[in-house]
Short mmCIF file of C-alpha atoms in Angstrom, two decimals:
data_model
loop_
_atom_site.label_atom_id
_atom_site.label_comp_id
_atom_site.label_asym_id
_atom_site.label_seq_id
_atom_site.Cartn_x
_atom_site.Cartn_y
_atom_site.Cartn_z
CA UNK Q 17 106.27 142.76 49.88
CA UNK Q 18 103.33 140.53 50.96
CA UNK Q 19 101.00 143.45 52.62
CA UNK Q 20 98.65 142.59 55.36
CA UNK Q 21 95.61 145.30 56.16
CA UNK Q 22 96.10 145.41 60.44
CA UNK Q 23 92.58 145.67 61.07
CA UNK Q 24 93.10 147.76 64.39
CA UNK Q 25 94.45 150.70 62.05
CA UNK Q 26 91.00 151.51 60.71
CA UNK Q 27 89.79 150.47 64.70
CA UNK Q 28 87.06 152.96 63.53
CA UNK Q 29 85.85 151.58 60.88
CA UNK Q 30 83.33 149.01 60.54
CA UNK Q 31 85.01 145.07 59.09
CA UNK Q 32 83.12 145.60 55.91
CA UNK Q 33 85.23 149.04 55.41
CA UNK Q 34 88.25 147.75 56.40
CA UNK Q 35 88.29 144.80 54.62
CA UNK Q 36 87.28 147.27 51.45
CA UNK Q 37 90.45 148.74 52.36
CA UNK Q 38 92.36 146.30 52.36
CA UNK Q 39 91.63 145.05 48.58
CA UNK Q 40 91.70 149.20 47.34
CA UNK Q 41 95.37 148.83 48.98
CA UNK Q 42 95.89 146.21 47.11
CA UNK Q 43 96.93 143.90 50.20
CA UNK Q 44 97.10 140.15 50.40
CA UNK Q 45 95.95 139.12 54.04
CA UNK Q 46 94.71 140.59 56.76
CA UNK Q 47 95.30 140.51 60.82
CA UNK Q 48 92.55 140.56 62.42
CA UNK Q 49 93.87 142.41 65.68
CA UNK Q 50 90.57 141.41 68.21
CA UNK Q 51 87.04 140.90 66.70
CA UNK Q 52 85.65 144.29 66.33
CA UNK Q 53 82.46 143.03 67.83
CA UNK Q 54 81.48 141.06 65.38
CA UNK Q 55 81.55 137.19 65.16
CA UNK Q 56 84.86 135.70 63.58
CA UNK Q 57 82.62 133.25 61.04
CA UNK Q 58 81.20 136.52 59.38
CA UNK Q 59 85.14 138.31 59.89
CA UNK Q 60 86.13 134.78 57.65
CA UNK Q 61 83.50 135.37 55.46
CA UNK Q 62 83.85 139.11 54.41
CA UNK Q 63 87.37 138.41 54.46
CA UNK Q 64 87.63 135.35 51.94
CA UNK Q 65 84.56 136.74 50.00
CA UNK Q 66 86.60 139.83 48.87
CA UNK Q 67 89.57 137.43 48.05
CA UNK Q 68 91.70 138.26 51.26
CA UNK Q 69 93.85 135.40 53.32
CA UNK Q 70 93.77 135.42 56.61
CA UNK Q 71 97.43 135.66 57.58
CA UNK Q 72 96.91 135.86 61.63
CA UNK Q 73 94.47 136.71 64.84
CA UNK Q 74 95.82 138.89 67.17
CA UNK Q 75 94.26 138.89 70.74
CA UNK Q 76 93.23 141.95 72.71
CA UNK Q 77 92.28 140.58 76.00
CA UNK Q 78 93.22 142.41 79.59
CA UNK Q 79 92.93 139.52 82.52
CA UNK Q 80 96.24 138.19 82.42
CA UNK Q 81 97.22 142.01 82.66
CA UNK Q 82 95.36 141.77 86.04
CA UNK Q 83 96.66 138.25 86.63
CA UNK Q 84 92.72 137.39 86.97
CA UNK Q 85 92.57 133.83 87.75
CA UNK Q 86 90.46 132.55 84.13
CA UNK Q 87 93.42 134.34 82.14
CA UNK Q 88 93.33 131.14 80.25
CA UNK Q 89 90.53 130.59 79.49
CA UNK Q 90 90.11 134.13 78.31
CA UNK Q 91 93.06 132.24 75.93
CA UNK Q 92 91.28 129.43 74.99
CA UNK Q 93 88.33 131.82 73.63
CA UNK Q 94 90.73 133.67 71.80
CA UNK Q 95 91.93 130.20 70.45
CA UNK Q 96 89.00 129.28 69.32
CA UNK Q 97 88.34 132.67 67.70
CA UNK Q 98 91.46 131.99 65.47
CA UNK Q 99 90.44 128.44 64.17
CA UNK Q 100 87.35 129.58 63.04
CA UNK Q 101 88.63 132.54 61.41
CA UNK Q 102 91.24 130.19 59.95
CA UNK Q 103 94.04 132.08 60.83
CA UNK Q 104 97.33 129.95 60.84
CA UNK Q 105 99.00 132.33 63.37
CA UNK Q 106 97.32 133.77 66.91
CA UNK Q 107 99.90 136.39 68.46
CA UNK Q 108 99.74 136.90 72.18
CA UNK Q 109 101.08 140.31 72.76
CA UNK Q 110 103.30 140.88 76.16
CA UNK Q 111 101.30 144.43 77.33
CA UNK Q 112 102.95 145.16 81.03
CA UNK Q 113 100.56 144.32 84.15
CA UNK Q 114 98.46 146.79 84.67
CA UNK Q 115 99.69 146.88 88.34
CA UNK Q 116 103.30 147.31 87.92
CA UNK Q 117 105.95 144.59 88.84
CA UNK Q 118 109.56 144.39 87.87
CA UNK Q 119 110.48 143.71 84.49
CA UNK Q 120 112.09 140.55 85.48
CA UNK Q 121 109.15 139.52 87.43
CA UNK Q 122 106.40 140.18 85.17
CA UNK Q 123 108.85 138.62 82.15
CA UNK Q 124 108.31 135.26 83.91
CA UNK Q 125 105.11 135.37 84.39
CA UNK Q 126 104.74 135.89 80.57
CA UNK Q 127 106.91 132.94 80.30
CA UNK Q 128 104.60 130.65 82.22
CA UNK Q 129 101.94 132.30 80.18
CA UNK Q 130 103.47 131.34 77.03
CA UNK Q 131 104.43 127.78 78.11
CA UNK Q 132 100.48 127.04 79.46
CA UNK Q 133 99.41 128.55 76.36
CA UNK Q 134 101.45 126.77 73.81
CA UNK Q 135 100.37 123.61 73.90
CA UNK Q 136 96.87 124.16 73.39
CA UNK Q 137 97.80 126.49 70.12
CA UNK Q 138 99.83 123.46 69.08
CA UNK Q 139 97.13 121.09 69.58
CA UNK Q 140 94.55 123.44 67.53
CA UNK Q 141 97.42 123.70 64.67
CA UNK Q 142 98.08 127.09 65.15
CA UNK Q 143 101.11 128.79 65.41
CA UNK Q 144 101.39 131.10 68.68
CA UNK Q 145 103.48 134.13 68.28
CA UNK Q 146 104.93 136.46 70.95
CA UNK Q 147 106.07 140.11 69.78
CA UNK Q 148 108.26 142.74 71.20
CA UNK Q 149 106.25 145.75 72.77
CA UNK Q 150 107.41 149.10 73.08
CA UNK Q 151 106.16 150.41 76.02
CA UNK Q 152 109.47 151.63 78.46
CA UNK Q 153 107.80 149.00 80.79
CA UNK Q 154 107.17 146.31 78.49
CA UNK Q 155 108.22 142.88 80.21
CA UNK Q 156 109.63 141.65 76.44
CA UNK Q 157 111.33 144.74 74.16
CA UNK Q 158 115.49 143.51 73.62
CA UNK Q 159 116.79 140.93 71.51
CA UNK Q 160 118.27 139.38 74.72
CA UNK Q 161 114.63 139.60 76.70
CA UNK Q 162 112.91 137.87 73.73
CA UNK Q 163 115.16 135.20 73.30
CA UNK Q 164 114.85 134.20 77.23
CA UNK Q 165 111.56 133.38 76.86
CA UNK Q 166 111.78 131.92 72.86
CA UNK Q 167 114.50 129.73 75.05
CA UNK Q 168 112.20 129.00 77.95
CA UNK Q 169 109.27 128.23 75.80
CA UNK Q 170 110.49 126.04 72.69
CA UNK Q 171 108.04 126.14 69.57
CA UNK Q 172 106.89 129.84 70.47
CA UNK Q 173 107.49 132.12 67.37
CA UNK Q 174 107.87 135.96 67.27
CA UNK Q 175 105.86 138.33 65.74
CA UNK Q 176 109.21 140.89 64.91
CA UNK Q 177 107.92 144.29 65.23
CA UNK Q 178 110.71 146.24 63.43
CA UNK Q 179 109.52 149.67 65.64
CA UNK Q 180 108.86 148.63 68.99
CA UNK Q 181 112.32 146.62 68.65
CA UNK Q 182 113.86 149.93 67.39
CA UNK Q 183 113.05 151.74 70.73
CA UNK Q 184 115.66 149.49 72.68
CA UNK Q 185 118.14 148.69 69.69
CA UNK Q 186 119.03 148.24 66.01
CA UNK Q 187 116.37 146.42 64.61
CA UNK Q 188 118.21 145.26 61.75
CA UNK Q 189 120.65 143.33 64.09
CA UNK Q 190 117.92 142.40 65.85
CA UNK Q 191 116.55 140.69 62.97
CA UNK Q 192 119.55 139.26 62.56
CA UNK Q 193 119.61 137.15 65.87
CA UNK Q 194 116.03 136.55 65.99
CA UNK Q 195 115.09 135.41 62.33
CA UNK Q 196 114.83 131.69 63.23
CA UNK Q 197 112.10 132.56 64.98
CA UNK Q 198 110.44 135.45 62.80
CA UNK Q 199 107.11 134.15 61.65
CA UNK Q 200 105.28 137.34 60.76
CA UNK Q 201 106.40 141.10 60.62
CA UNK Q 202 105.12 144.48 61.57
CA UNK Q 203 106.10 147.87 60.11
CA UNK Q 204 105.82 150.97 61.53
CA UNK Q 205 107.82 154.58 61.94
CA UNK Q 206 108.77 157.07 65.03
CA UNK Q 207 109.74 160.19 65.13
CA UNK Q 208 112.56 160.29 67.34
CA UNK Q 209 113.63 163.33 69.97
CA UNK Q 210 116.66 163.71 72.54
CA UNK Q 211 114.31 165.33 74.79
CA UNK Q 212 110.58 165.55 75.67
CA UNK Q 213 107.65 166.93 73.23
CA UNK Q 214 104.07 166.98 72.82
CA UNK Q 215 102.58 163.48 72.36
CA UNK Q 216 105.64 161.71 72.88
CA UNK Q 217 107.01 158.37 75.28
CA UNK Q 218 110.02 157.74 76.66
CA UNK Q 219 111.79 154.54 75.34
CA UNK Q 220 114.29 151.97 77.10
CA UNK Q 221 116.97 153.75 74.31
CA UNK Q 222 116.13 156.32 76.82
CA UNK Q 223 114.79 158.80 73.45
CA UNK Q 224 111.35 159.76 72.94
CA UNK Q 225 109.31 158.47 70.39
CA UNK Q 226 106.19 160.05 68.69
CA UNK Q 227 104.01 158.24 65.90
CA UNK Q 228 104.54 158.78 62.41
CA UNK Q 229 102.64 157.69 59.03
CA UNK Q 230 105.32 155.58 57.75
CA UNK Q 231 107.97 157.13 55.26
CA UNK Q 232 107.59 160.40 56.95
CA UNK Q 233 109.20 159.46 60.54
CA UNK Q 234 112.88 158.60 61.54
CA UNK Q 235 113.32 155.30 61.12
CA UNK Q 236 114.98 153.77 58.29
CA UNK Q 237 112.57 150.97 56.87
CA UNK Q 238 114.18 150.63 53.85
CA UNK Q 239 117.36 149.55 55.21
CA UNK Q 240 115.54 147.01 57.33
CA UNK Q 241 113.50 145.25 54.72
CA UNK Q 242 116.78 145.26 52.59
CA UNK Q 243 118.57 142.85 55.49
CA UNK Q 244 115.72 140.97 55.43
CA UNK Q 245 116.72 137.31 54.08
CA UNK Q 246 114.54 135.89 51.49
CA UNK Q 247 112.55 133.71 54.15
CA UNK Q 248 111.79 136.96 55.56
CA UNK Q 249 110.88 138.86 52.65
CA UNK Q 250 108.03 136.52 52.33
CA UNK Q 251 106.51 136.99 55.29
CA UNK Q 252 103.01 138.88 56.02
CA UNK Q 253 104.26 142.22 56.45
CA UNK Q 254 101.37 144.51 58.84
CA UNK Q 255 101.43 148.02 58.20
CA UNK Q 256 100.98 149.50 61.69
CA UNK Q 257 100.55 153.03 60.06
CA UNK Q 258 97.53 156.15 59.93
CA UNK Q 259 97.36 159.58 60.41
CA UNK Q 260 97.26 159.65 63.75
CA UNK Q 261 96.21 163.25 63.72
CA UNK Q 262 93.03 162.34 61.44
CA UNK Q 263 92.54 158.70 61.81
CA UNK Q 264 89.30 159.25 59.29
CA UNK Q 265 91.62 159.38 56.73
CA UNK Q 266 93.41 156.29 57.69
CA UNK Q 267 92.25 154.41 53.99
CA UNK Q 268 93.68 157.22 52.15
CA UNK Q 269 97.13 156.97 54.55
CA UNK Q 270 97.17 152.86 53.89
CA UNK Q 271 96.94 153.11 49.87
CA UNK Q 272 99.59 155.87 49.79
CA UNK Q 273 101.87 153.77 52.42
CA UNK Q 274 100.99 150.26 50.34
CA UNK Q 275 101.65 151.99 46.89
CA UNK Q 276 105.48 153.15 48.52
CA UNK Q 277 106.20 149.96 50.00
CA UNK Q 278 104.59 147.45 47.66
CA UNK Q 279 107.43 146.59 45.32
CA UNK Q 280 110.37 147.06 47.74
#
């Protein structure tokens, strides 16, 4: 497995510890999810310095959630933030508008998102990835809500995040419909109730999900990395895991996840 530090994991940490990390882990690449503050020619720097590759950039940015007029050019910074880290892949995550719309609504706005964006990603080299999110009012969670806009936008990848998929349906069949597209992956675990409990979210599957260091929630990771093909086996694979109870011990949580996982 081709481990990739998620730099928001260890969101308080500084880039020099996380990066650190990363290498103790024994990880190949690293995502850097926003810029924690710092500029992305020093983030390329500590990063190729300690022998790490740069798998992808993903942008944190909130104005197309408030469908501010210069969403795009909010983009186009974020853009340029992934050349000059080098990344090969920028993912563009689908959060819900912040003042709620329909699904269906807010799912084609995304689309003409995606399709303005596109184009300038392509023109910069670099790959631009969507990814299911697994809010209950996430505009893109199902197989069939992904591939409407993969359909709509041709040349847009996904980003397959095996647990935010798994809170509307199998993510193993998932995969299995959506590979063609799969560019990059993202791990993580649940722990899954019928009914309400403390610190969990209701899902589209209509259960409730609560975070989980992964390998000690419900989901069944090993069974979805096993009906992985071998084009997806080689992938970046993100660990979206910590202790979300002590997130200070988050490095400790990443070696002990990367030392389960690394030779699946």
């Amino acid at each position: 497995m081709k481990l990739c530090m998620m730099s928001c994991m260890m969101g308080r940490f500084t880039p020099e510890q996380i990066v650190a990390t990363a290498i103790a882990c024994g990880m190949e690449a690293i995502d850097w999810v926003s810029t924690h503050h710092t500029e992305p020619a020093e983030l390329r720097k500590i990063s190729e310095d300690a022998g790490l590759r740069i798998a992808a950039h993903t942008m944190i940015k909130e104005k197309f959630l408030r469908r501010e007029t210069d969403y795009l050019d909010e983009f186009k910074a974020s853009l340029d933030d992934a050349c000059i880290l080098g990344a090969p892949v920028l993912m563009l995550p689908p959060f819900p508008r912040i003042r709620q719309v329909s699904l269906e609504d807010d799912r084609k706005a995304w689309t003409e998102y995606y399709a303005q964006a596109l184009p300038l990603a392509r023109k910069a080299g670099v790959t631009l990835t969507l990814e299911s999110t697994g809010m209950i009012n996430s505009p893109i969670v199902t197989v069939s809500e992904a591939l409407e806009v993969l359909r709509n936008v041709p040349g847009l990848k996904l980003t397959l995040d095996h647990g935010n998929m798994q809170t509307a349906e199998d993510a193993v069949e998932a995969y299995s419909i959506l590979k063609e597209h799969v560019v990059h992956v993202h791990l993580k675990d649940w722990k899954v109730y019928d009914s309400p409990r403390a610190d969990t979210t209701l899902k589209r599957c209509g259960k409730y999900f609560a975070n989980a260091v992964i390998g000690k929630g419900d989901m069944d990771l090993r069974t979805f990395w096993e009906n992985l093909d071998s084009r997806g086996r080689n992938l970046y694979v993100n660990l979206e895991t910590m202790d979300f109870m002590n997130p200070d011990s988050t490095p400790d949580v990443l070696k002990q996840v990367s030392d389960l996982l690394r030779n699946w």
